[in-house]
Tab-separated table of C-alpha atoms and ligand atoms in Angstrom:
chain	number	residue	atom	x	y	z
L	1	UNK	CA	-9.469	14.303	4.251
L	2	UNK	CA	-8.274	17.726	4.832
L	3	UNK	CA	-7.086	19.154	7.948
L	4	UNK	CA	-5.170	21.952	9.472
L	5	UNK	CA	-3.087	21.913	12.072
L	6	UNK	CA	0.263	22.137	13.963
L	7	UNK	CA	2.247	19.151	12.324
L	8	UNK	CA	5.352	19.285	14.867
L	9	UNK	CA	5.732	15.616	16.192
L	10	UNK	CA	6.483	15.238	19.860
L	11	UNK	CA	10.039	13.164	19.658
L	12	UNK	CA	9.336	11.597	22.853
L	13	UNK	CA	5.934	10.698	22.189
L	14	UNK	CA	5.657	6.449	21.772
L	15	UNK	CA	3.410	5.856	19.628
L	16	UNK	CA	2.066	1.800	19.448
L	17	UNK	CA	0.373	1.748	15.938
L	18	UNK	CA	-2.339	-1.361	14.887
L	19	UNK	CA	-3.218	-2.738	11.705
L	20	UNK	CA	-5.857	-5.162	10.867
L	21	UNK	CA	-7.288	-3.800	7.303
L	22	UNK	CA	-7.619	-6.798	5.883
L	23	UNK	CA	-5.011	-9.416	5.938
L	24	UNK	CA	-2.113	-8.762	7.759
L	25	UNK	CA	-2.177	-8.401	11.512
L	26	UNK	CA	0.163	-6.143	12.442
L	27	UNK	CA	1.587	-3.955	15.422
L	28	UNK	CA	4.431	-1.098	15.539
L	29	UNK	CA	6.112	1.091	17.918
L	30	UNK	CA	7.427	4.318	17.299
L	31	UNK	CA	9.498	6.618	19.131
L	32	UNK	CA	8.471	10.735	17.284
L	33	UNK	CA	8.996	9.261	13.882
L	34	UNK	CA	11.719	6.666	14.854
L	35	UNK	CA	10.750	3.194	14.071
L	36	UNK	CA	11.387	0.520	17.235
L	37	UNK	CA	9.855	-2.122	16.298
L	38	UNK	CA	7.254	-3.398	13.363
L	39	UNK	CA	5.563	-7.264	13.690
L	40	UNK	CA	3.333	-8.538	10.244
L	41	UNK	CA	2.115	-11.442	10.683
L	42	UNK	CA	0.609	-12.673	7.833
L	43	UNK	CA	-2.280	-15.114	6.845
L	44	UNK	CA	-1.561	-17.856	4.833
L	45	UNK	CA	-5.028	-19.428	4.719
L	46	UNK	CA	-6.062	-17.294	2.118
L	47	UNK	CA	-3.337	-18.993	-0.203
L	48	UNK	CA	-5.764	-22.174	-1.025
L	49	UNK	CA	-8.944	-19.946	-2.141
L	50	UNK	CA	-6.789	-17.940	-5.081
L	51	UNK	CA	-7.949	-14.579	-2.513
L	52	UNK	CA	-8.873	-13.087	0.898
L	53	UNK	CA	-11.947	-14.582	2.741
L	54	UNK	CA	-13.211	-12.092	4.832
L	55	UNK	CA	-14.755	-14.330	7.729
L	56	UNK	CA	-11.161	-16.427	8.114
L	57	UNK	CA	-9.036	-13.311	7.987
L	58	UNK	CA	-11.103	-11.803	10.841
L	59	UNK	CA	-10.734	-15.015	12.788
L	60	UNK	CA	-6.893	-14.860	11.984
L	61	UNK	CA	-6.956	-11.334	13.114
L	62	UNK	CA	-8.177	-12.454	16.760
L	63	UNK	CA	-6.103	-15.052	17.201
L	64	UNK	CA	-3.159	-12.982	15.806
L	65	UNK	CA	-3.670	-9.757	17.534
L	66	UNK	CA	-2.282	-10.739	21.180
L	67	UNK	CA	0.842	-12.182	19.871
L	68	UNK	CA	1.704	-9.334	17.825
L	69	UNK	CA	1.392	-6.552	19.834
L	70	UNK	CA	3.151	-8.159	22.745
L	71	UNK	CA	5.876	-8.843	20.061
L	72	UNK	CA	6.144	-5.518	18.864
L	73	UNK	CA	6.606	-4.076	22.474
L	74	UNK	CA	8.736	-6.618	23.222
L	75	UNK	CA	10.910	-5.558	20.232
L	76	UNK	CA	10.939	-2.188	21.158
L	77	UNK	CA	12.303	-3.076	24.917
L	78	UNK	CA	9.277	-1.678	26.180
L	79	UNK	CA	6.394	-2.571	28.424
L	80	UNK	CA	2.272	-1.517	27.545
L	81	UNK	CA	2.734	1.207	30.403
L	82	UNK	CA	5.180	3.256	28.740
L	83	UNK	CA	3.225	3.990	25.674
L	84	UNK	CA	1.684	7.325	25.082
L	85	UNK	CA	-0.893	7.006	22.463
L	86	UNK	CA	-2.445	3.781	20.540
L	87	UNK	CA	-2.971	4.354	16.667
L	88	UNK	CA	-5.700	2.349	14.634
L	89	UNK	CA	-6.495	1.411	11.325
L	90	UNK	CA	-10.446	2.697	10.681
L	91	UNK	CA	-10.792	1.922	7.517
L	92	UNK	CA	-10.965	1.711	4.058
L	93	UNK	CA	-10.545	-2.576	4.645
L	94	UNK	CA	-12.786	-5.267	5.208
L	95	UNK	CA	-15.551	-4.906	8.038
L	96	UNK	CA	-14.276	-8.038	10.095
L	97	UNK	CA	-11.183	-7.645	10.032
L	98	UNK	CA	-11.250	-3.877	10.962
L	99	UNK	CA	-13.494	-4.561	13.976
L	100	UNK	CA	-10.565	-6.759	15.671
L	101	UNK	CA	-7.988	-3.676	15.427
L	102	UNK	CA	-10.369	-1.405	16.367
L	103	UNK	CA	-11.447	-2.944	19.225
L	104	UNK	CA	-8.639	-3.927	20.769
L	105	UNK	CA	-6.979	-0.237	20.427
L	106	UNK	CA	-10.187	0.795	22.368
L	107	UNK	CA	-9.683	-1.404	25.268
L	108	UNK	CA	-6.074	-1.184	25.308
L	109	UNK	CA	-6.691	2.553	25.609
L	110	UNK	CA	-9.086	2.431	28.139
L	111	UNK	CA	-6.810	-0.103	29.879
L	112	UNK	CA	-3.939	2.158	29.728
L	113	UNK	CA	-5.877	5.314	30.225
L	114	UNK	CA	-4.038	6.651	27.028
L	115	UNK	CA	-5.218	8.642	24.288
L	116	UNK	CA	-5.672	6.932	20.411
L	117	UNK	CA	-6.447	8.030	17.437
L	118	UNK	CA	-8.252	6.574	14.497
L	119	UNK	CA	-5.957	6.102	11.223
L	120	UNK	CA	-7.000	6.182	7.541
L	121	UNK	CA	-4.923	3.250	5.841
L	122	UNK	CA	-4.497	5.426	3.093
L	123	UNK	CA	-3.131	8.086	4.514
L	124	UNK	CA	-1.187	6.163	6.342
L	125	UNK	CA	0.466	4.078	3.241
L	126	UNK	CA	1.617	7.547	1.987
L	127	UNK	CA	2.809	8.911	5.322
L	128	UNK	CA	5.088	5.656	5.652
L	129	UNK	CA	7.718	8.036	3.577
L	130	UNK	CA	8.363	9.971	6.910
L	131	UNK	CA	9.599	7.015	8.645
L	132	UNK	CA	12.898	6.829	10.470
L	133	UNK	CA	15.004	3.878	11.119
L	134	UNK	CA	18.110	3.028	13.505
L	135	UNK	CA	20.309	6.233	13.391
L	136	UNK	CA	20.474	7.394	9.838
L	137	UNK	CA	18.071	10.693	8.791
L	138	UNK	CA	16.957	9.229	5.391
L	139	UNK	CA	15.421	11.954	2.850
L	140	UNK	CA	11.760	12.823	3.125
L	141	UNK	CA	9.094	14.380	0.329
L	142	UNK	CA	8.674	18.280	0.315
L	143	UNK	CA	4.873	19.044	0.092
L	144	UNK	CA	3.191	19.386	-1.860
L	145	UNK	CA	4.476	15.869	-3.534
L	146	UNK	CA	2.045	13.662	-5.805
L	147	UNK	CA	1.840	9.701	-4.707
L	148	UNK	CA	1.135	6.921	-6.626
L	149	UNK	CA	-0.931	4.371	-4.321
L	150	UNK	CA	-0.993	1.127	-5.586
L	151	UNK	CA	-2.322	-2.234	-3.522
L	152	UNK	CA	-4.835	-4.391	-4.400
L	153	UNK	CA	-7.884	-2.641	-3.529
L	154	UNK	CA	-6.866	0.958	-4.591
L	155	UNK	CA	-4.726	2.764	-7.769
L	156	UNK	CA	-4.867	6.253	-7.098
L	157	UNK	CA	-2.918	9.364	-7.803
L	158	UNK	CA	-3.138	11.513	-4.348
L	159	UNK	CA	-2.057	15.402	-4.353
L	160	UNK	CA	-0.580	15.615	-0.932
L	161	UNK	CA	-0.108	19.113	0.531
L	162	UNK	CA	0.328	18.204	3.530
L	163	UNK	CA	1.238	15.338	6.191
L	164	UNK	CA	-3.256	15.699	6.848
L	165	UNK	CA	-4.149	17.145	3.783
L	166	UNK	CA	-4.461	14.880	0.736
L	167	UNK	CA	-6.671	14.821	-2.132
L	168	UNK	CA	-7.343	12.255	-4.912
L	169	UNK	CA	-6.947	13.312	-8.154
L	170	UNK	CA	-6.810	10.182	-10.283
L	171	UNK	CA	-8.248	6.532	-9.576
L	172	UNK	CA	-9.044	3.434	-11.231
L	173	UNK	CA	-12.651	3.419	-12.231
L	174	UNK	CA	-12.675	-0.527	-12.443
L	175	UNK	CA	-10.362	-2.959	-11.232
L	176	UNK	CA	-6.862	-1.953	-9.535
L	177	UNK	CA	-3.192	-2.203	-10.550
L	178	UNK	CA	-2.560	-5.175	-8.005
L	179	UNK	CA	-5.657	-6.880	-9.462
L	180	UNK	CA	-4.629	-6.904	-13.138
L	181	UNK	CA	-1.618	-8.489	-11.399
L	182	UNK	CA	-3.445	-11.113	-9.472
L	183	UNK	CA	-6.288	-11.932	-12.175
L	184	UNK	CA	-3.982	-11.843	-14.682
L	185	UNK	CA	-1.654	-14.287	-12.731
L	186	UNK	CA	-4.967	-16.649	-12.221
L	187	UNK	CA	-5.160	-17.172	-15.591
L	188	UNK	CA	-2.069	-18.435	-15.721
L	189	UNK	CA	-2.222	-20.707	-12.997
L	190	UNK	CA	0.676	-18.744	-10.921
L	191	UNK	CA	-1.344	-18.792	-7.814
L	192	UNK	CA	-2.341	-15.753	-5.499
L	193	UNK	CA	-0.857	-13.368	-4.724
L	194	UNK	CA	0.173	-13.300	-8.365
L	195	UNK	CA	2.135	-9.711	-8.328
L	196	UNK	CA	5.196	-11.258	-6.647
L	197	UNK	CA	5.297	-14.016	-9.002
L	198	UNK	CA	4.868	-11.961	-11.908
L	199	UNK	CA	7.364	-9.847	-11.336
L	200	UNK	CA	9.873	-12.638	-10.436
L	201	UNK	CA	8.991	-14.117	-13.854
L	202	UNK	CA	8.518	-10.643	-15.598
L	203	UNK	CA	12.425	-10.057	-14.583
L	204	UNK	CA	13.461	-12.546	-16.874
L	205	UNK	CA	11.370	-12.624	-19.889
L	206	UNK	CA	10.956	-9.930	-22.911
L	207	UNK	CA	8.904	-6.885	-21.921
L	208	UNK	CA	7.833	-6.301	-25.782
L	209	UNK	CA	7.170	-9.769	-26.525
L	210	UNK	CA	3.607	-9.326	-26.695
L	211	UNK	CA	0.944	-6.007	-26.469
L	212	UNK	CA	-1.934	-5.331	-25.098
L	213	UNK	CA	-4.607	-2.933	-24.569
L	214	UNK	CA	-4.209	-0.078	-23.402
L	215	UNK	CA	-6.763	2.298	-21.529
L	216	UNK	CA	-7.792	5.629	-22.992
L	217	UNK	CA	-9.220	7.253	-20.290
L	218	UNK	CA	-9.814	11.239	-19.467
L	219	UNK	CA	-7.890	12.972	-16.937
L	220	UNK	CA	-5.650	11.370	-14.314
L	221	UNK	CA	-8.423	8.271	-14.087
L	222	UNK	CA	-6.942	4.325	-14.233
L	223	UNK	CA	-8.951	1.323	-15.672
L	224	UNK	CA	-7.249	-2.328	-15.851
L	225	UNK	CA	-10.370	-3.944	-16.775
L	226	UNK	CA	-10.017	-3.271	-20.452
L	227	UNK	CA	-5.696	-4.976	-20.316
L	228	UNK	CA	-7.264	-7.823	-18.208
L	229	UNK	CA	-9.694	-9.208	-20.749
L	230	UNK	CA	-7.314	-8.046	-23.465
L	231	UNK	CA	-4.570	-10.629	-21.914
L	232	UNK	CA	-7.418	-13.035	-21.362
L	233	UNK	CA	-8.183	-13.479	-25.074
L	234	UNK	CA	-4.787	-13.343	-26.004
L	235	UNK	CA	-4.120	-16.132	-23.929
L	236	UNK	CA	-7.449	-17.958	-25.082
L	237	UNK	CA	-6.433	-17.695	-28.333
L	238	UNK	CA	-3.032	-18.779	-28.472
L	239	UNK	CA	-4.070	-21.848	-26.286
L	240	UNK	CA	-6.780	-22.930	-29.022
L	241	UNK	CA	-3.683	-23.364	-31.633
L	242	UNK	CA	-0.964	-24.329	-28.932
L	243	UNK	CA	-2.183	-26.409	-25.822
L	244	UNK	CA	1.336	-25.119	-24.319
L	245	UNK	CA	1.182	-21.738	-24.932
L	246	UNK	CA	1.509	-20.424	-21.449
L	247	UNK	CA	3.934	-22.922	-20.146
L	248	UNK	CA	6.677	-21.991	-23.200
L	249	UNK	CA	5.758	-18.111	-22.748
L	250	UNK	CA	5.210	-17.638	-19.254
L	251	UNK	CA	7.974	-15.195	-18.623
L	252	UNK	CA	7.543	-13.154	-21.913
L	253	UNK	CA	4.183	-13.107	-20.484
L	254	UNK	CA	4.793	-11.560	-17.209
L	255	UNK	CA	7.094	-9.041	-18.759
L	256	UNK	CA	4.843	-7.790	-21.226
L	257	UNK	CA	1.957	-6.982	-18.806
L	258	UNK	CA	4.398	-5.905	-16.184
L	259	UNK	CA	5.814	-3.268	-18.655
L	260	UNK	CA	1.775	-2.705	-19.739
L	261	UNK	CA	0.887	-2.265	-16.070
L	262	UNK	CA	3.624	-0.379	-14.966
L	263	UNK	CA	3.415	1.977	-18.702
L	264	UNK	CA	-0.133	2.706	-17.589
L	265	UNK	CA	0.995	3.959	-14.413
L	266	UNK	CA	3.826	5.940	-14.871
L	267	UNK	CA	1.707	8.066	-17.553
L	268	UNK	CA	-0.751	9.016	-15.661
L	269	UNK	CA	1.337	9.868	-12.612
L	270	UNK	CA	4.260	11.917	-14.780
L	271	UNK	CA	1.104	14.008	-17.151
L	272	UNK	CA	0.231	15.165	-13.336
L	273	UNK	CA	2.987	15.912	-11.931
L	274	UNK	CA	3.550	17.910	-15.160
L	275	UNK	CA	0.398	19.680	-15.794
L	276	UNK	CA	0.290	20.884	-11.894
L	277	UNK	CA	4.288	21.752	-12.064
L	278	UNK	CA	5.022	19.067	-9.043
L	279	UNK	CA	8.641	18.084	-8.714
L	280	UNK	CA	8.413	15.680	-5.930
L	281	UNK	CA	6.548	11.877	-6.463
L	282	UNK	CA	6.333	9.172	-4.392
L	283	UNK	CA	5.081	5.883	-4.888
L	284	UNK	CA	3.624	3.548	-1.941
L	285	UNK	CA	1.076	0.434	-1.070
L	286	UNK	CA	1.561	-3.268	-2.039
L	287	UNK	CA	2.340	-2.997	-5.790
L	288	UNK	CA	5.170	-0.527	-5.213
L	289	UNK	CA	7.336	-3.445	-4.097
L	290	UNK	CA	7.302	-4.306	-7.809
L	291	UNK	CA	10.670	-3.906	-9.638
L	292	UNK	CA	9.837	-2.843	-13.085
L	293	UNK	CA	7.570	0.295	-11.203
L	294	UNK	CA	10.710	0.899	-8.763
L	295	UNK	CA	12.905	1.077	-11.409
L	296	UNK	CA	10.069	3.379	-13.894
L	297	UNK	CA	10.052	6.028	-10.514
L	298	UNK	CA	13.988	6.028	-10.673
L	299	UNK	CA	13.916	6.766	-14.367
L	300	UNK	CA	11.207	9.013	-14.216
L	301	UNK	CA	13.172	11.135	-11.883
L	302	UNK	CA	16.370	10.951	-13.733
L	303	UNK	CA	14.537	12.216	-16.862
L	304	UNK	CA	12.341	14.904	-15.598
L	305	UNK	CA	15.028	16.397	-13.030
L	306	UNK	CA	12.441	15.803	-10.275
L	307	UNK	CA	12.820	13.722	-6.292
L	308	UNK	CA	11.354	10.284	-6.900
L	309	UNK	CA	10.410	8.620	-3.614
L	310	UNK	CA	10.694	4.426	-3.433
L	311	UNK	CA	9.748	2.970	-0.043
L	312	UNK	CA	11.699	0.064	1.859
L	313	UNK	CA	10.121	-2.643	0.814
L	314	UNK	CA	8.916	-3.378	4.521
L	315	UNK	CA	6.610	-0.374	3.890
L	316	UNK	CA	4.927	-1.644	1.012
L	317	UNK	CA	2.850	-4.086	2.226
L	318	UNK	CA	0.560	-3.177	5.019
L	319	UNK	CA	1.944	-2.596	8.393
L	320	UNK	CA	1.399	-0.932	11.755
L	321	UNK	CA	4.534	1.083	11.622
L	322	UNK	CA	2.997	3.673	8.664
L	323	UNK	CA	-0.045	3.475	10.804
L	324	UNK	CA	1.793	4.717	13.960
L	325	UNK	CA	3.204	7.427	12.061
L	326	UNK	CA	-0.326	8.592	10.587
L	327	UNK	CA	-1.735	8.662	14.325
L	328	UNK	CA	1.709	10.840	15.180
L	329	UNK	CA	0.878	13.351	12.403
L	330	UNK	CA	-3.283	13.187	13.908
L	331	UNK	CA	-2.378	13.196	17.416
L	332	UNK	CA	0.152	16.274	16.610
L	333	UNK	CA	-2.865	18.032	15.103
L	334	UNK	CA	-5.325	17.532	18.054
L	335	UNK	CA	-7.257	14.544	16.985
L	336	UNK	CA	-8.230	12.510	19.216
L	337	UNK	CA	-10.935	9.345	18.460
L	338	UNK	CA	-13.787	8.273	20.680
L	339	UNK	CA	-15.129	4.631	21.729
L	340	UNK	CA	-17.997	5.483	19.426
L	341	UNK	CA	-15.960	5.898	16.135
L	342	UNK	CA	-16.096	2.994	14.115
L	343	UNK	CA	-14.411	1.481	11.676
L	344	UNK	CA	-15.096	1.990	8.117
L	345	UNK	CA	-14.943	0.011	4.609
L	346	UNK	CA	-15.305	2.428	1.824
L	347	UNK	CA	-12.638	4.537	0.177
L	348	UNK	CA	-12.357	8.344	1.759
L	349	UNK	CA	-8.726	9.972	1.951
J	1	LIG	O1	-1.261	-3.069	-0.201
J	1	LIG	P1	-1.417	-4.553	-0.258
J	1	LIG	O2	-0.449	-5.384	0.561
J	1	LIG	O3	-2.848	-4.986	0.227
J	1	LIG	C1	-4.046	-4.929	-0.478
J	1	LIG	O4	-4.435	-3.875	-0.991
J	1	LIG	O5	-4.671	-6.023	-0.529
J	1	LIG	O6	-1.306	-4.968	-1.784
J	1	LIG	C2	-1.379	-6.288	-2.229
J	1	LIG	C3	-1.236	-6.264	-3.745
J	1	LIG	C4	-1.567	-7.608	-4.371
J	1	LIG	O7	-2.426	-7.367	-5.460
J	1	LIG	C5	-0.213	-8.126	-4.817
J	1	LIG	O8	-0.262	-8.969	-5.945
J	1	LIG	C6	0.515	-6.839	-5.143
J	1	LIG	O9	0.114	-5.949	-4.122
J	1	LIG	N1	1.971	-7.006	-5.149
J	1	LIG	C7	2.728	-6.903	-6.251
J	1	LIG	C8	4.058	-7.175	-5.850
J	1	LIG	N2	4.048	-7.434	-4.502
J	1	LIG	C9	2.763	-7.320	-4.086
J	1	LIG	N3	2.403	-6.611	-7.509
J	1	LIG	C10	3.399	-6.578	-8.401
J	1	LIG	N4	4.700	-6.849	-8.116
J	1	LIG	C11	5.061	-7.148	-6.858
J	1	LIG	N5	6.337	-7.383	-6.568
């Protein structure tokens, strides 16, 4: 998505932002680009089916939504009437669950008689960089600034000039980074989410106990299909001579693919930032709460003299307070969204 535009955010401006992309219900107030408040409240159901069902995350979504947002202004010290503008998740996400955000910032608007403005969760992941909290003025990106966006639905490397104007110039052409994680962790029998766990294991086993494939694909492109069934068949065959192979390995395991994972990553995202000259990368989205990539962005930095950019870890997962600060940015550039917009499940940035 590309657009131009006068950038300058109103300090005064208080901005309640709402998130419903696919399982986290969440709500955010912002004050300019000072965070007040930021509620998550997230779904356990999902934890029993090894991933998110659509149908009970939109269900958790309406029975979440009401709570949240009152939370959030509640937080904040603030009541519904002195909010300015309402900010909305649109899409990429699941159908469902998108409807319940979307909906409810349209009637809260027209309840309010306030503006809103429709959010791209993407955008909005990368944007969470520009955040402010309590009274410290922490460092921001200078554009243009490359950003590695890693969740479980996306691994992309996106060229942002500007707080509106991004492009993607790398993605996975199969599965993403926090699905090698999660599939991988199946396997295993670690349970889902398996990044968290992986990386809590990874932390204490060998990184180069074990290899495994690695992708050779063109240009800034990802694919983790290829290390998936690579650490599938390792595992299958180690378990045909050794019933117990995973159970005596499992953090040498979890360190090797971490260090795979996060190797596969980092190359990508360091041969663009070198080939276009960029001296400024961030990293953002669920996956970036993972330790071994942290750490890799540090080093990266260290070693090519350039600003690497690490999110709190609140940020990482999804939240209304990046999506408040997206709908800022919009609102400062005269968007504006309509009752008839609606939301959105593919992949645009
Ligand atoms: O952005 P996100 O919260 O939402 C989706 O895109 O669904 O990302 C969730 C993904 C999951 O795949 C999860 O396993 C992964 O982020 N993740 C991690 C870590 N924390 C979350 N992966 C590796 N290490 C972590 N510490």
């Amino acid at each position: 998505m590309s657009m131009e535009g006068n950038y300058e955010i109103n300090g005064e401006l208080v901005v309640l932002g709402i998130e419903s992309s696919c399982d986290d219900t969440s709500a955010a107030v912002l004050r300019g680009n000072r965070l007040l408040s930021n509620v998550i409240a997230s779904q356990k159901v999902h934890e029993a089916y090894g991933g998110v069902v659509p149908e009970l995350a939109s269900r958790a979504h309406l029975r979440n939504v009401v709570p949240v947002v009152s939370e959030a202004l509640r937080r904040a010290e603030l009541k519904a009437e002195d909010l300015d503008l309402i900010a909305y998740t649109r899409g990429p996400g699941l159908l469902g669950s998108l409807l319940v955000g979307t909906s409810f910032a349209k009637g809260l608007s027209e309840g309010l008689k306030i503006p809103m403005v429709d959010v791209n969760h993407l955008q909005a992941h990368v944007l969470a960089h520009f955040i402010q909290e309590g009274e410290e003025e922490r460092e921001v990106p200078h554009f243009p600034f490359l950003c590695l966006l890693v969740s479980g639905g996306n691994s992309q490397i996106v060229l942002v000039r500007s707080p509106l104007d991004m492009e993607i110039i790398g993605k996975t052409i199969d599965d993403a980074a926090g699905e090698a994680f999660d599939k991988c962790a199946k396997v295993m029998g670690l349970g889902y989410p398996g990044g968290p766990v992986i990386n809590k294991l990874g932390n204490e086993g060998d990184p180069f106990a074990f290899t495994f494939a690695e992708p050779q694909i063109a240009g800034y492109d990802y694919s983790f299909s290829g290390l998936k069934t690579s650490f599938l068949y390792k595992l299958r065959d180690e378990l045909a001579k050794d019933p117990h192979f995973v159970e005596n390995n499992k953090a040498d395991l979890c360190a090797s693919l971490q260090r795979t994972i996060v190797e596969i990553l980092m190359k990508k995202l360091s041969r663009a930032a070198k080939d276009l000259g960029i001296k400024e990368v961030a990293v953002a989205g669920g996956v970036s709460a993972n330790s071994a990539l942290r750490d890799a962005m540090v080093a990266y930095g260290e070693r090519s003299g350039s600003r690497a950019f690490i999110p709190p870890f609140a940020y990482t997962t999804d939240n209304a307070a990046m999506v408040a600060m997206a709908g800022a940015y919009r609102f400062a550039s005269g968007a504006s969204s309509s009752m008839a917009d609606a939301p959105f499940s593919k992949v645009v940035i």
